[in-house]
Tab-separated table of C-alpha atoms in Angstrom:
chain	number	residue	atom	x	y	z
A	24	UNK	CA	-11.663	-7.603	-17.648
A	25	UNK	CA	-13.997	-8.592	-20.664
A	26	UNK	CA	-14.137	-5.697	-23.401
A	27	UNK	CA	-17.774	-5.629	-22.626
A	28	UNK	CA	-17.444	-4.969	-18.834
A	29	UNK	CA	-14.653	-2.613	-19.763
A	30	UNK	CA	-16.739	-1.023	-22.329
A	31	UNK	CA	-19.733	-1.017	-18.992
A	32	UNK	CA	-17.309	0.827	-16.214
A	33	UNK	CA	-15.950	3.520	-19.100
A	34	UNK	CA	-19.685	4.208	-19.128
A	35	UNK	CA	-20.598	4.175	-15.569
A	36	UNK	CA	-17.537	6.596	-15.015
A	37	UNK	CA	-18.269	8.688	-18.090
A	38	UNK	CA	-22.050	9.378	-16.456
A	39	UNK	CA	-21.144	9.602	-13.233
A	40	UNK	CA	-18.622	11.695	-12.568
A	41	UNK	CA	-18.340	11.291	-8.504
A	42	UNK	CA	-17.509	7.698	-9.095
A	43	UNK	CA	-14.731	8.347	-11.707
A	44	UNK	CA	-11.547	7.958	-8.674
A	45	UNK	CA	-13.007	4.820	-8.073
A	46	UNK	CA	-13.484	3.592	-11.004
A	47	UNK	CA	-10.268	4.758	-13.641
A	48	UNK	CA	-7.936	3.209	-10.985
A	49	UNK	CA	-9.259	-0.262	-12.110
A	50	UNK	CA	-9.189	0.502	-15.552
A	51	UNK	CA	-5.910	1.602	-15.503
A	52	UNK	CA	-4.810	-2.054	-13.613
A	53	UNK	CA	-7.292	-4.435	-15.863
A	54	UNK	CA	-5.543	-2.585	-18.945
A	55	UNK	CA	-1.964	-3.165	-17.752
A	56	UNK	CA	-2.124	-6.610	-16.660
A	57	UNK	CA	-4.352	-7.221	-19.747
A	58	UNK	CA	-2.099	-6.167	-22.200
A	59	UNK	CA	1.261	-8.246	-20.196
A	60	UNK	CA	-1.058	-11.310	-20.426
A	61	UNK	CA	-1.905	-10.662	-24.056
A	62	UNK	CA	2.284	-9.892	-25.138
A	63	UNK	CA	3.030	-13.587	-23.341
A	64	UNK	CA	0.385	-15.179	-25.638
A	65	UNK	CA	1.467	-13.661	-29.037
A	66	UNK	CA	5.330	-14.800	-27.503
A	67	UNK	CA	3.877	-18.526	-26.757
A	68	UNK	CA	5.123	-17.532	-22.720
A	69	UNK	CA	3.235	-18.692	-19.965
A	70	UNK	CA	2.133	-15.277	-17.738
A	71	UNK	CA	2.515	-14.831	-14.334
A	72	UNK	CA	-0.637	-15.298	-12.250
A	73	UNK	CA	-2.337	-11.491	-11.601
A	74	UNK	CA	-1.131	-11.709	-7.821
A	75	UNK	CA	2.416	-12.666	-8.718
A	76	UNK	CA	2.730	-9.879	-11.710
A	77	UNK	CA	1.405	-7.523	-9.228
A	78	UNK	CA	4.462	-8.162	-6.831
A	79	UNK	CA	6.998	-8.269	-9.396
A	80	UNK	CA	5.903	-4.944	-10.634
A	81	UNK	CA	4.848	-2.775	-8.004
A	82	UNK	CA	7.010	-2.957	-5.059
A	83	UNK	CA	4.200	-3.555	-2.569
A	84	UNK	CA	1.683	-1.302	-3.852
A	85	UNK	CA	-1.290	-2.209	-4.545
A	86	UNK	CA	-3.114	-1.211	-7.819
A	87	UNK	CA	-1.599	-1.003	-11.829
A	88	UNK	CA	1.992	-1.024	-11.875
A	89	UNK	CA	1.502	2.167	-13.941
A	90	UNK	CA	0.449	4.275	-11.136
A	91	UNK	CA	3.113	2.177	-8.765
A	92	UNK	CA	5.541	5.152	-8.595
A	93	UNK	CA	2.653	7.568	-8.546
A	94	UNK	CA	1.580	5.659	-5.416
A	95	UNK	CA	4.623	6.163	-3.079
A	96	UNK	CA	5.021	9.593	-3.554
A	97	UNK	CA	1.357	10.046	-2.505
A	98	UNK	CA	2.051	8.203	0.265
A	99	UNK	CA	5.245	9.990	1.128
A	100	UNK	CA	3.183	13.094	1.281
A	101	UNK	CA	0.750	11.375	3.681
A	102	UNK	CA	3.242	10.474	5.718
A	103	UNK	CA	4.660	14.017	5.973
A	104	UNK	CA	1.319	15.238	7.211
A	105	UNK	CA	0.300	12.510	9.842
A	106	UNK	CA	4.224	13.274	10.941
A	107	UNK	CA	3.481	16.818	11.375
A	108	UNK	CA	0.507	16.897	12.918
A	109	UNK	CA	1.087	14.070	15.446
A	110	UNK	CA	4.272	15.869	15.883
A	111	UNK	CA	2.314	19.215	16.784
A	112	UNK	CA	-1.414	18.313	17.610
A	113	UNK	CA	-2.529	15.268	18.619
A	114	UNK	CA	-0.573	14.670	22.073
A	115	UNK	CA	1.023	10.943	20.377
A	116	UNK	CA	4.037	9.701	21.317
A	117	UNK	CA	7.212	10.931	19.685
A	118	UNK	CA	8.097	7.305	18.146
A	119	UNK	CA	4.443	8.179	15.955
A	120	UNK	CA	5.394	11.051	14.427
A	121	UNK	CA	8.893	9.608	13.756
A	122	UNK	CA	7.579	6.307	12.126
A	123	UNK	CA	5.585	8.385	9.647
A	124	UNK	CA	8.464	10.727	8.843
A	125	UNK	CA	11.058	7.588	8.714
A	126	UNK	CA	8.114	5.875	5.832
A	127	UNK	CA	7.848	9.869	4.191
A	128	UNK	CA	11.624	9.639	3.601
A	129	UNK	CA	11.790	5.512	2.431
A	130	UNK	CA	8.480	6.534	-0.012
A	131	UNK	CA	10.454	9.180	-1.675
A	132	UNK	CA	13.507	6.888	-2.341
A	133	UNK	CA	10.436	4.082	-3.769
A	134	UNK	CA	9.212	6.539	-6.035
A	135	UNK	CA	12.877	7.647	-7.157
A	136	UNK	CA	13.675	4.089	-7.615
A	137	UNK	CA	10.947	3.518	-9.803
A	138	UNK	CA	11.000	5.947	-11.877
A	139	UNK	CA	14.569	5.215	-12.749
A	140	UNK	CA	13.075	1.353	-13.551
A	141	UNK	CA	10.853	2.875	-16.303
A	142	UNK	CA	14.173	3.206	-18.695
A	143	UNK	CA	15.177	-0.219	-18.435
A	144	UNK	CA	14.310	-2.299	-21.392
A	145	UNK	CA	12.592	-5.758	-21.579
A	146	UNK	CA	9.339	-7.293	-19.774
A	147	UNK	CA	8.009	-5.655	-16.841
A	148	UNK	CA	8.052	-9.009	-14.844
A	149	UNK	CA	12.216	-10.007	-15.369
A	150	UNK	CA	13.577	-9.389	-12.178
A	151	UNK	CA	16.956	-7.918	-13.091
A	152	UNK	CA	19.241	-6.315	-10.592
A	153	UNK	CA	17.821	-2.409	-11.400
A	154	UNK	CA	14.269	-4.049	-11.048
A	155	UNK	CA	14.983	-5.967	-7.803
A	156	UNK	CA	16.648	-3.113	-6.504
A	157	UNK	CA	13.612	-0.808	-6.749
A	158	UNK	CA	11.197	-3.347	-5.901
A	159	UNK	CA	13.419	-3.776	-2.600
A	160	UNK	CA	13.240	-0.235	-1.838
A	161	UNK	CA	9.061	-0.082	-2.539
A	162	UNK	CA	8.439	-2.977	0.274
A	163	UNK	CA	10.655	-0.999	2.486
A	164	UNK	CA	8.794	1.522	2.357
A	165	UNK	CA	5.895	-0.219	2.691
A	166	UNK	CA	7.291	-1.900	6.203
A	167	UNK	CA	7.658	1.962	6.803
A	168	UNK	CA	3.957	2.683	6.402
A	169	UNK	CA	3.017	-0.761	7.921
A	170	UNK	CA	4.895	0.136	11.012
A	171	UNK	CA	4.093	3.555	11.652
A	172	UNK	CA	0.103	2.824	10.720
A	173	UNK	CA	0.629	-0.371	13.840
A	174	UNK	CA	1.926	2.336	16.226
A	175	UNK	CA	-0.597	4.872	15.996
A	176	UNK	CA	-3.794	2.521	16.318
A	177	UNK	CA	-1.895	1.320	19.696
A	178	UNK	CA	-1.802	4.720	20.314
A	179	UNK	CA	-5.391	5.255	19.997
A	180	UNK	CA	-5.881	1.936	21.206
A	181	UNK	CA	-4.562	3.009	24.561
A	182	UNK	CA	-6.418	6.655	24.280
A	183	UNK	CA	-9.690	5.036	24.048
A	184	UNK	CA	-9.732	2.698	26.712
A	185	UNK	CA	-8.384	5.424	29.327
A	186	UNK	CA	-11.495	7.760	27.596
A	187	UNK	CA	-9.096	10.466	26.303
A	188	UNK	CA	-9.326	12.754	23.579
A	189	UNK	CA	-7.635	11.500	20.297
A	190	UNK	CA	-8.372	12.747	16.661
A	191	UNK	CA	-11.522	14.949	16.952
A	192	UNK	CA	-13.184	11.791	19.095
A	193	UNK	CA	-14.363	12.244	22.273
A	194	UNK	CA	-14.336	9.437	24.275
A	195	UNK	CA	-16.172	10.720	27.777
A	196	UNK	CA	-15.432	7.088	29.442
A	197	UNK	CA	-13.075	4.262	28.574
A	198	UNK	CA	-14.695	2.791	25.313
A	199	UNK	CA	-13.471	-0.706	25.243
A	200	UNK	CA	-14.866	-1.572	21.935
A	201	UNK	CA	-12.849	0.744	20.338
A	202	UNK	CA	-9.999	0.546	21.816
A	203	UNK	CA	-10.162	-3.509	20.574
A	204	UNK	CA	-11.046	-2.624	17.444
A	205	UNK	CA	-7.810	0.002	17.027
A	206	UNK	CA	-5.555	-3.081	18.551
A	207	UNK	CA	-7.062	-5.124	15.931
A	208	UNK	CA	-5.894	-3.360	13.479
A	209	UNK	CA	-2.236	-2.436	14.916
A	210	UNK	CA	-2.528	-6.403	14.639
A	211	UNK	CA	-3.062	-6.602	11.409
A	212	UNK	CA	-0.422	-4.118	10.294
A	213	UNK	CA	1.855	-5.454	11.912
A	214	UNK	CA	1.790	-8.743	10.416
A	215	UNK	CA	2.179	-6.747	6.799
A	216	UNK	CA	5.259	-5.097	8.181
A	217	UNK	CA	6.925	-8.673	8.912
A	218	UNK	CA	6.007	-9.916	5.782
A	219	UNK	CA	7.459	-6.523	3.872
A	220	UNK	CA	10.293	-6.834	5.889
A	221	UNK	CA	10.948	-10.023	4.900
A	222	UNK	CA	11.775	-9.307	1.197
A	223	UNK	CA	13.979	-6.546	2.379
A	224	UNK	CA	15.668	-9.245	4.859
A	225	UNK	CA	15.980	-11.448	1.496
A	226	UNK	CA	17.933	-9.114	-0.240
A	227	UNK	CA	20.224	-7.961	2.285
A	228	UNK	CA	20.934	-11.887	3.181
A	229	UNK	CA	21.261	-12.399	-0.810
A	230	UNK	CA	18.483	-14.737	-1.184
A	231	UNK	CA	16.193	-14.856	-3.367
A	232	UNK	CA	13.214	-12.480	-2.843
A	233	UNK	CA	10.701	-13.964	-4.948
A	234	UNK	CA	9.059	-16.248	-2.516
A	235	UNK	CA	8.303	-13.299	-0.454
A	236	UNK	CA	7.109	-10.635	-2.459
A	237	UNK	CA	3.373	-12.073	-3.303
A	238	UNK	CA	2.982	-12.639	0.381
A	239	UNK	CA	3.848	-9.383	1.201
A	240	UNK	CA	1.455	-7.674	-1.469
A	241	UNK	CA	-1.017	-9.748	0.004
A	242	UNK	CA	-0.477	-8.698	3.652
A	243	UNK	CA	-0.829	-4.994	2.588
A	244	UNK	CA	-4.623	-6.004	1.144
A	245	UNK	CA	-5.498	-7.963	4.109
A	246	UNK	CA	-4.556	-5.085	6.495
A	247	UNK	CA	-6.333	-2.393	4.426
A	248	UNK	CA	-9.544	-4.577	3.819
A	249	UNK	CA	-9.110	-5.432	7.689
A	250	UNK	CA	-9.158	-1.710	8.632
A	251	UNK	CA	-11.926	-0.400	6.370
A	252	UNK	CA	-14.290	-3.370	7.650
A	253	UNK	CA	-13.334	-2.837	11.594
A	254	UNK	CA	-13.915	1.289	10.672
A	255	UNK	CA	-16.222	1.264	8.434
A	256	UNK	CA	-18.910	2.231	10.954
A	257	UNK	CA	-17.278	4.865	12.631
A	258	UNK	CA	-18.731	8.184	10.067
């Protein structure tokens, strides 16, 4: 990000308050990678590409590696309410509510992980054992979220073509278009679990993870983006 189009979003956010979650989280990831691209040029190093750094760093999470750690245990605490209340409220399956309380518990361990990571010395992009270790635990976790997100759109998949009630929507007859649209994205998840799992299945076999972890980052983008633009409709 260009100081001047930095300079233009600090703006925007300053006068406009409502956009300001929006907005600081990209600050916060053009700085980082910024300032690792700018330490490789002063050492005459060639820098990762942004997609690559982004693996290396963040375990699977997507945004500044900064906020990486941040990012799990705000997940973990999503997960702990989805588990509850599909546990107690919406009438899902038991293996729903489990899947979201098995990603609640492999979140925490992510965020412990990586937070222990943040006393290591040296670049942010060596993949030492502590690093590797962490960055292990953050695309489990992510297979975690991955699978439990895939179970519950196959859950609603199946509740709107039989016309059931399912999270505050009322389908009154089968609604087939929805119910494709919620097995298109259990589709898409499920692809990002298999590719998170993959790194995990890397490290157990004592290979090396590196040729998996971009992939997996990407999978995690392509089955958000996926989701928003098959939802986006629905409010």
């Amino acid at each position: 990000m260009s100081n001047t189009l930095r300079s233009a979003v600090i703006k925007l956010a300053h006068t406009n308050p409502e956009l300001r979650p929006h907005l600081l989280p990209l600050l916060k990831e053009a700085g980082s990678y910024a300032d690792y691209t700018e330490r490789k040029k002063k050492e005459n190093k060639k820098p990762l590409a942004k997609e690559e750094w982004e693996a290396r760093t963040q375990g699977g999470a997507v945004g500044g590696s900064d906020n990486a750690g941040e990012r799990h245990s705000e997940l973990a605490d999503e997960h702990f309410q989805k588990g509850h209340h599909h546990k107690h409220w919406s009438g899902a399956p038991k293996k729903v509510s489990e899947a979201h309380n098995e990603a609640m518990g492999e979140h925490r361990k992510a965020h412990k992980a990586l937070s222990e990571t943040k006393k290591i010395k040296g670049d942010d992009d060596e993949l030492n054992d502590e690093r590797v270790g962490a960055l292990v635990q953050g695309h489990k976790a992510h297979a975690a979220t991955h699978k439990a997100k895939a179970l519950e759109h196959e859950w609603m998949a199946d509740q709107a073509s039989k016309g059931d009630v399912v999270k505050g929507h009322v389908y009154k007859a089968p609604d087939e278009e929805e119910a494709n649209k919620h097995a298109d994205a259990a589709a898409e998840h499920h692809k990002a679990h298999k590719a998170h799992q993959k790194v995990v299945d890397a490290d157990e076999a004592g290979d090396d993870v590196r040729p998996h972890m971009s992939k997996a980052h990407k999978a995690t983008q392509d089955a958000d983006k996926t989701e928003k633009e098959i939802f986006t409709d629905d409010d």
